[in-house]
Coordinates of C-alpha atoms in Angstrom, one line a residue:
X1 CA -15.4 -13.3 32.7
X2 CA -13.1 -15.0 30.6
X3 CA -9.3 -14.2 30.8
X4 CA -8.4 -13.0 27.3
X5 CA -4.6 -11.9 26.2
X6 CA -3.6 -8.4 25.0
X7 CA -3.0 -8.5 21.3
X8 CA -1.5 -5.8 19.2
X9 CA -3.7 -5.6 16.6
X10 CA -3.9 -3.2 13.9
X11 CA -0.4 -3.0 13.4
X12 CA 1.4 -3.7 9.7
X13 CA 4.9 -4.6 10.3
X14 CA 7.7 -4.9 7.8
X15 CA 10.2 -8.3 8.4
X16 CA 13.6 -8.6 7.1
X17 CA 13.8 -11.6 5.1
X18 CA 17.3 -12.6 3.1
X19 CA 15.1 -15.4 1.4
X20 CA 12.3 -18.7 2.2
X21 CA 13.4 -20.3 5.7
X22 CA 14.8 -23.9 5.3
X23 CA 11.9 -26.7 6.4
X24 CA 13.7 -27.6 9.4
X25 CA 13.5 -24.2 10.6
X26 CA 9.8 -24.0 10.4
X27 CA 8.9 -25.9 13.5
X28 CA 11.0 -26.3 16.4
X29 CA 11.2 -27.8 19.8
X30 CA 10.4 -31.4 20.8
X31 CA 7.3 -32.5 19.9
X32 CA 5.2 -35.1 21.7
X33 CA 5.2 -37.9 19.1
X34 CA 2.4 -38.2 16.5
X35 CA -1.3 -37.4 16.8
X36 CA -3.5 -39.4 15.0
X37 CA -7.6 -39.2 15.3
X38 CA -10.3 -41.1 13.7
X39 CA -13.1 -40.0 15.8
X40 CA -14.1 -36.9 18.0
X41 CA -11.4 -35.7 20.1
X42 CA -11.2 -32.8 22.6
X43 CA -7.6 -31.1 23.4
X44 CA -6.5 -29.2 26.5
X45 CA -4.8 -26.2 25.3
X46 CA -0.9 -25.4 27.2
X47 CA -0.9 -22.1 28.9
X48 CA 1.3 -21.1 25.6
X49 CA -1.4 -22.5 23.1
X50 CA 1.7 -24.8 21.5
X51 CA 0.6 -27.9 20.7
X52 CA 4.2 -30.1 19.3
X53 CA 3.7 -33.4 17.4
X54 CA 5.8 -35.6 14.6
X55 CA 2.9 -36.2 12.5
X56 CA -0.7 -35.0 12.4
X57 CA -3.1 -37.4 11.2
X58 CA -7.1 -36.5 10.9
X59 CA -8.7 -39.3 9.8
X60 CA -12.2 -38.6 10.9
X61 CA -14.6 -36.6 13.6
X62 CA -13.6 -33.4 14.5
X63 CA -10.7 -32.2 16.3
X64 CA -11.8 -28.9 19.0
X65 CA -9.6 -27.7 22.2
X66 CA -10.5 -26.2 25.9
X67 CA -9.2 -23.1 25.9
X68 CA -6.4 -22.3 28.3
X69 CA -6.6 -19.2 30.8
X70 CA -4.7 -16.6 28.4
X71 CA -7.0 -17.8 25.7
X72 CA -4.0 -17.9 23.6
X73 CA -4.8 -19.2 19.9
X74 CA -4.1 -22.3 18.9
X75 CA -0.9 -23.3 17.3
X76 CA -0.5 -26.8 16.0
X77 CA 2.4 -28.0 14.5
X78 CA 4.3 -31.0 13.4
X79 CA 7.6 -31.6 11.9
X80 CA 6.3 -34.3 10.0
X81 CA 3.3 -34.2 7.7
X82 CA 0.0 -33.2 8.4
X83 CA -3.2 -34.8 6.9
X84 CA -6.7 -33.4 7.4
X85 CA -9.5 -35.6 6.0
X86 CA -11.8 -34.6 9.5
X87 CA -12.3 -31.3 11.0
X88 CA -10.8 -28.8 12.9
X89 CA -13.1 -26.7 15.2
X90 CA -12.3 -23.7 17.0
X91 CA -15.6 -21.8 16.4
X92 CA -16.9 -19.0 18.8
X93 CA -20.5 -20.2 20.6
X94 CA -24.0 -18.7 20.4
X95 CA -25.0 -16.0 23.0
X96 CA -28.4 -17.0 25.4
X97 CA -30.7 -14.8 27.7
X98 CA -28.2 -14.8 30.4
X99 CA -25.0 -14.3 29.1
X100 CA -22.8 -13.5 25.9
X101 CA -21.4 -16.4 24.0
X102 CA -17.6 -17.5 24.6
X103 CA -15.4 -16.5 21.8
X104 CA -13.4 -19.7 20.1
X105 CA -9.6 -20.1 21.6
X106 CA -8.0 -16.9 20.6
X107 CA -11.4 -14.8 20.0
X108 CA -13.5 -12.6 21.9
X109 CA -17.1 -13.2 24.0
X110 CA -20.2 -11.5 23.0
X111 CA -21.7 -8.8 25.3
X112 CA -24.0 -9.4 27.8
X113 CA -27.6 -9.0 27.6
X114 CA -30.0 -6.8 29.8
X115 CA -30.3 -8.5 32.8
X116 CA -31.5 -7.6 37.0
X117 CA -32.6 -3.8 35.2
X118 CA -28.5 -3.7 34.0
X119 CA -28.3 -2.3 30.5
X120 CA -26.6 -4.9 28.2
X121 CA -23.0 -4.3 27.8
X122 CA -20.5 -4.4 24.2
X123 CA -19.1 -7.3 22.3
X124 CA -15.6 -7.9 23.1
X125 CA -12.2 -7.2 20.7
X126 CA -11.1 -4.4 18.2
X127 CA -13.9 -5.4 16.2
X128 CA -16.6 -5.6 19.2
X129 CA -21.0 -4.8 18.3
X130 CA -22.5 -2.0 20.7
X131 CA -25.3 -3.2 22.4
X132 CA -28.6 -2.1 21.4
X133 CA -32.3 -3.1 21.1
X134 CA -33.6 -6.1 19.0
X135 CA -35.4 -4.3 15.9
X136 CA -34.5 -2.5 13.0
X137 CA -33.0 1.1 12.9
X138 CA -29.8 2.9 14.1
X139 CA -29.9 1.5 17.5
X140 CA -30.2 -2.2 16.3
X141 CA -27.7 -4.3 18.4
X142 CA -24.3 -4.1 16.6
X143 CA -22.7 -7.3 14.6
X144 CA -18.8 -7.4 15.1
X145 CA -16.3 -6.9 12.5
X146 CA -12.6 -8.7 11.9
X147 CA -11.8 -8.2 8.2
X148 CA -14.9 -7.4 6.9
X149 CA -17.9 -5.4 8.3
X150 CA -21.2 -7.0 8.9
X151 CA -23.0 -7.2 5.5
X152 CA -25.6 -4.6 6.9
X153 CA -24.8 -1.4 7.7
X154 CA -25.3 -0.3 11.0
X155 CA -23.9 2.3 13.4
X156 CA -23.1 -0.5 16.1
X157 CA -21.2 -2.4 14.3
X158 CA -17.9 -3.5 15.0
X159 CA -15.1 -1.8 12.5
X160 CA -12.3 -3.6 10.7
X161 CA -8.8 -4.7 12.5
X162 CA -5.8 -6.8 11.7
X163 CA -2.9 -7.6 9.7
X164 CA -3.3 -9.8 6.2
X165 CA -0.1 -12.0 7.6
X166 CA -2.4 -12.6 10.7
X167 CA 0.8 -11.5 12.6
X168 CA 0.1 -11.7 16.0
X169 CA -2.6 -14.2 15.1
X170 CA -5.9 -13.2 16.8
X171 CA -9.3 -14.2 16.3
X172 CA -12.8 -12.7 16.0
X173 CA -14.8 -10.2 17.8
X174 CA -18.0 -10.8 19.8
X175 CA -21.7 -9.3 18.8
X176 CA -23.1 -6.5 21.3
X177 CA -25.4 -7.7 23.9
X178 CA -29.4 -7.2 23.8
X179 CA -31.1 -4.5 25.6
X180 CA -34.6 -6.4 25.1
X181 CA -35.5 -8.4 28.3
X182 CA -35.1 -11.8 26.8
X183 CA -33.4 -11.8 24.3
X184 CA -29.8 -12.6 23.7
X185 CA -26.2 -11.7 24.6
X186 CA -24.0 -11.4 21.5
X187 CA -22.1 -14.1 19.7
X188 CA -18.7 -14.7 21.0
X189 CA -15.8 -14.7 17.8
X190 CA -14.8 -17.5 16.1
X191 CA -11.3 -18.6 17.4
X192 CA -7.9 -18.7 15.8
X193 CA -5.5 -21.5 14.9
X194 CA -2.4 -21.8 13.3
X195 CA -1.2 -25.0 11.6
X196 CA 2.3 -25.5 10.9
X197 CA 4.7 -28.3 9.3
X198 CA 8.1 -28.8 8.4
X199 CA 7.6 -31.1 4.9
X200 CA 3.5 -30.7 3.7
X201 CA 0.0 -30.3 4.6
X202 CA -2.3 -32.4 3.0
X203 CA -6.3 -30.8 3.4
X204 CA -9.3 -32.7 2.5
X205 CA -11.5 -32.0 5.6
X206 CA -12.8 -28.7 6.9
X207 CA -11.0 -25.8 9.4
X208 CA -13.8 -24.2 11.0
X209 CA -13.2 -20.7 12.5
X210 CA -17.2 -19.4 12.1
X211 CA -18.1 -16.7 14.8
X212 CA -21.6 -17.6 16.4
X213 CA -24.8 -16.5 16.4
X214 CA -26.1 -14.0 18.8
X215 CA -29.6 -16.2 19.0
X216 CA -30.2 -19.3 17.2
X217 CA -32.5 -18.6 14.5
X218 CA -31.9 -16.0 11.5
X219 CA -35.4 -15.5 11.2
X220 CA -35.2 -13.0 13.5
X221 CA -33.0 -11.1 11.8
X222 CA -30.7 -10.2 15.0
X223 CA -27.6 -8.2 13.9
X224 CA -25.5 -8.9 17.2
X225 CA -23.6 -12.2 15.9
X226 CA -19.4 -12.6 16.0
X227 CA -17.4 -11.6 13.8
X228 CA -15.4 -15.1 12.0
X229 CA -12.1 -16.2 13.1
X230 CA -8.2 -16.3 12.1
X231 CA -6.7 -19.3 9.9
X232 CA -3.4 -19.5 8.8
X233 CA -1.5 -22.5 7.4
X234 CA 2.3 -22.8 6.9
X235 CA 4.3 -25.4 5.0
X236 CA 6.8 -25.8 2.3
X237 CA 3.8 -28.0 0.3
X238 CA 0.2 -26.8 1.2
X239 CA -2.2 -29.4 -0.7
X240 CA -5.6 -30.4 -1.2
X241 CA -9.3 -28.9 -1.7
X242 CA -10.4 -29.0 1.7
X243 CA -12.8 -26.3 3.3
X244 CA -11.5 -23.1 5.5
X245 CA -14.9 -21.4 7.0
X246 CA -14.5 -18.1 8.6
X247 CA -18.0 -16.8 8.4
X248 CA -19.9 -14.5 10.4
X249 CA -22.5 -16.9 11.9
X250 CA -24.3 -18.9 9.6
X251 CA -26.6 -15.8 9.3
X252 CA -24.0 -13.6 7.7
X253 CA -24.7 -10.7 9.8
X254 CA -21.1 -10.1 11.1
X255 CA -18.0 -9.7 9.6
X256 CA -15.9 -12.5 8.1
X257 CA -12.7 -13.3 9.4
X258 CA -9.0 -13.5 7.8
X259 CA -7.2 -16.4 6.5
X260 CA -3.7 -16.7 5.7
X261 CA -1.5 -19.7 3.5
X262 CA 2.4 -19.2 3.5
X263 CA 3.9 -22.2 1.5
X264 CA 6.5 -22.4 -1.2
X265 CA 5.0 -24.8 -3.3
X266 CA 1.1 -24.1 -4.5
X267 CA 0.7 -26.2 -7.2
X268 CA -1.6 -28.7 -5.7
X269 CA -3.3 -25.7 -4.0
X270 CA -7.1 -26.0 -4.5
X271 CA -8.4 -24.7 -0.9
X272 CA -12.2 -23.6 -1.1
X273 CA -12.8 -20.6 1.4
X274 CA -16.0 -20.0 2.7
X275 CA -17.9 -17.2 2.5
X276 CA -17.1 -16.7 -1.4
X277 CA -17.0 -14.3 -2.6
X278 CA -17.3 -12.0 0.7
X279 CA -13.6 -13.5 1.4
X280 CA -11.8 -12.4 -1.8
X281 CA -10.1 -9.5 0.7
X282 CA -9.2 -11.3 3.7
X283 CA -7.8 -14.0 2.4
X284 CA -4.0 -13.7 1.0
X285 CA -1.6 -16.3 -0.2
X286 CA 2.4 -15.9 0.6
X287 CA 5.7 -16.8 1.7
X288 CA 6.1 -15.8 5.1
X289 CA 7.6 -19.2 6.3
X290 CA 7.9 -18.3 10.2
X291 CA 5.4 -19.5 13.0
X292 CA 7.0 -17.2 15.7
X293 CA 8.8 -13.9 14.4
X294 CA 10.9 -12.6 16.6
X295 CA 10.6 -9.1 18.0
X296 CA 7.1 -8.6 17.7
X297 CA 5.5 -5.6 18.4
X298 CA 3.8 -5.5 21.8
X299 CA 1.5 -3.6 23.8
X300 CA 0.8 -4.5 27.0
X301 CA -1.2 -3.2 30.2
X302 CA 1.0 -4.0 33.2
X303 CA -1.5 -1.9 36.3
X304 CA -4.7 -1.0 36.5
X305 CA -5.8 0.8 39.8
X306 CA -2.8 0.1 41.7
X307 CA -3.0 -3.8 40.7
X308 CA -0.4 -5.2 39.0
X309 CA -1.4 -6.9 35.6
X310 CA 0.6 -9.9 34.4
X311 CA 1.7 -9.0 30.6
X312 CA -0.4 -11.2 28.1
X313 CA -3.0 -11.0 29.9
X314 CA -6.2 -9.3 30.6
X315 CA -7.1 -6.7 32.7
X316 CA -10.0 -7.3 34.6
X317 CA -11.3 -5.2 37.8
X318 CA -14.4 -4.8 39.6
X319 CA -14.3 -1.6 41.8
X320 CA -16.2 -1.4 44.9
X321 CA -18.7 1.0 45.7
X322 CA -16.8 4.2 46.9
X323 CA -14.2 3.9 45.3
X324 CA -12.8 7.0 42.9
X325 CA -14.0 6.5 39.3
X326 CA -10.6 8.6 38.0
X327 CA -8.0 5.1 38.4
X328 CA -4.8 5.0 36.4
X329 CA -4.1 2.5 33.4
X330 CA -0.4 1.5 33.2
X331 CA 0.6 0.7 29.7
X332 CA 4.1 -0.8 28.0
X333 CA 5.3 -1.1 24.7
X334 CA 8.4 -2.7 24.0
X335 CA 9.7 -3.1 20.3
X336 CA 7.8 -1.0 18.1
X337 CA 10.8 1.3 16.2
X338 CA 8.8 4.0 15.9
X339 CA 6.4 6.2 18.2
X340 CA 2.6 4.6 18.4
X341 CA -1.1 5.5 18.8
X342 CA -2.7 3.8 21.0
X343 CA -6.4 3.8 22.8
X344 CA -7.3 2.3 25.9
X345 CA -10.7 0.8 25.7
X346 CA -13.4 -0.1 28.5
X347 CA -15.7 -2.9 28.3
X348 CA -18.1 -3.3 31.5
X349 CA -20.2 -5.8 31.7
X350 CA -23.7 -3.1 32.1
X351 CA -23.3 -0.5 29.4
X352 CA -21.1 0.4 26.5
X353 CA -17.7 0.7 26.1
X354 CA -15.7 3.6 26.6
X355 CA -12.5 4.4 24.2
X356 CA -10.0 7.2 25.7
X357 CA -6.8 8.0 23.4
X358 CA -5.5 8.4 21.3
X359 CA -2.4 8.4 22.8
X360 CA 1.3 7.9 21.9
X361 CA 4.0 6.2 23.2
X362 CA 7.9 5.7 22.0
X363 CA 9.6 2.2 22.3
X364 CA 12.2 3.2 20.1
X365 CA 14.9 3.3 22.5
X366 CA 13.9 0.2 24.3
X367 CA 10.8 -0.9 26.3
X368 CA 8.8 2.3 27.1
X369 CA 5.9 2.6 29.5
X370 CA 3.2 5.4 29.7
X371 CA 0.4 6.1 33.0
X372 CA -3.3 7.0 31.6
X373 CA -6.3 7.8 33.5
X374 CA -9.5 6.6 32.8
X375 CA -13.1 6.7 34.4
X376 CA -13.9 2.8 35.6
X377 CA -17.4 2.6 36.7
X378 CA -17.8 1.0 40.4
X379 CA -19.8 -2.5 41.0
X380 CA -19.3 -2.9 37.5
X381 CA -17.4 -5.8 36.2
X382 CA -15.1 -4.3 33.4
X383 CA -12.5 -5.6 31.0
X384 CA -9.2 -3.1 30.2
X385 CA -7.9 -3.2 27.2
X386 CA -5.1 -1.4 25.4
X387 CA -5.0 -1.8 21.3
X388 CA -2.7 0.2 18.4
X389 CA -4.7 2.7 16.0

């Protein structure tokens, strides 16, 4: 299983602004010197996600990243210019007979398919598919969800999540796993990137943030694809007609994803956003000229069973056989000024997810943390997490 951070997601927060940051003040820290690429190039992601440069120069190919172990998005910024006339990748992959498909850095995997007479298991993230068979009807695998639903409706699919600022920035959801012997685990999410400069950003190329398909061919009309990813662009000048894909699979049986431009100056702003017109909703245009705000809400897990859980990231446990199912879910929140709801949701590997909350907790005073118990099933890998209603 992949190691995925906690994100607080579903969460609309207000920011006190006295006016549009100064350029300088969009990127910080000491970047690496410039990045310029004219053919295919493959990143290693820092355990923050925070890539630093002067410049940023696509020329040509396509530009993807190996996720790090948080699976943090990707942030890339420069404190120059940045100029896309390539791609940017960070798309989720397809689901096979063996396993659910990898979210993109930042998304969520797909669910498992039925396997060794193990029931197939959910799609990961807020926006996650059930599992379910491979025909038509109300038990129909379940396409995930980000800002939109899938296009057809269906009782396992994934429901809506997220903020139009993409603030946290997160990424798609994955499509449930198949309970058909055979047939696929769900599409992991399509990832999320943020690109940031202090003077302009120039795109002519493509930003692709597409979740995948749960099997290959749309002809079969499988519903359990991911849900697309999270894009968001910040810079006093945002410029050119390049592409920004967030679809659900190329089969359109998911939900899209969310895309977010924060610039001061849009009068060369001729961006083409694809799906149209599916992403008239999820796609919103500002001046929110921060990469990092400070003070986020946060909702962590910090134990699970008696084992500690590192904040930001995931909370993953395999019980042995014999052990009690009733185990107790630490959870924190720190900075929220006001009391929250919250669920804590398990995702095993065999079966569907569980959801117990809601539940509230008061970080009002200061960092606050809360004990819940839940039900873990034993000999079954399962993913913890804990998200906002």
């Amino acid at each position: 299983m992949m190691n995925v951070r906690q994100a607080v997601l579903g969460v609309l927060m207000t920011f006190a602004m006295t006016g549009p940051a100064l350029a300088a003040d969009i990127v910080t820290g000491t970047p690496a010197g410039p990045l310029v690429m004219n053919s295919d190039m493959t990143i290693d992601l820092p355990p923050d996600g925070v890539l630093r440069y002067t410049t940023i120069t696509i020329n040509g190919g396509t530009l993807r990243f190996r996720k790090n172990s948080l699976n943090t998005p990707v942030y890339l910024l420069a404190t120059g210019d940045v100029y896309i006339a390539g791609s940017i990748d960070v798309s989720g992959n397809s689901g096979s007979a063996t396993a659910g498909g990898e979210g993109g850095p930042g998304g969520y995997n797909g669910g498992h398919p039925t396997y060794g007479g193990l029931p197939a298991g959910a799609g990961h993230g807020p926006g996650g598919g059930a599992p379910g068979d491979a025909s038509g009807g109300s038990t129909n695998m379940g396409g995930a969800a980000f800002g939109t639903t899938p296009t057809t409706s269906r009782p396992a699919n994934g429901t809506v999540y997220g903020t139009p600022l993409l603030v946290p920035l997160v990424g798609g959801s994955g499509g449930g796993g198949s309970n058909v012997i055979g047939r696929s685990g769900g599409g992991g999410g399509g990832g999320a990137i943020l690109i940031a400069s202090n003077t302009k950003i120039d795109h002519r190329g493509a930003i692709h943030a597409n979740g995948a398909y749960g099997n290959v061919d749309c002809s079969l009309n499988y519903s359990n694809h991911g849900s697309g990813g999270g894009v968001r662009l910040v810079a006093p000048v945002v410029t050119g007609g390049g592409y920004v894909y967030i679809r659900g699979s190329d089969c359109q049986n998911a939900g899209v994803g969310r895309i977010r431009i924060d610039t001061l100056n849009r009068a060369a702003l001729n961006l083409n956003y694809h799906p149209w017109p599916a992403v008239q909703p999820v796609t919103s245009i500002g001046s929110f000229m921060m990469v990092f705000p400070e003070n986020l809400p946060v909702l962590d897990i910090v134990e699970v069973a008696g084992t500690a859980v590192t904040p930001g990231q995931s909370a993953i446990i395999n019980l042995p056989f014999g052990a009690p199912a009733s185990q107790p879910v630490r959870v924190r929140a720190t900075n929220f000024t006001a009391p929250v709801s919250y669920v804590v949701v398990l995702s095993p590997e065999a079966g569907p997810r569980t959801v117990y909350g809601p539940f509230t907790i008061d970080s009002s005073a200061g960092p606050a943390e809360q004990t819940v118990t839940v039900d873990i099933p034993a000999n079954n890998t399962t993913r913890v997490d804990v998200w906002t209603q």
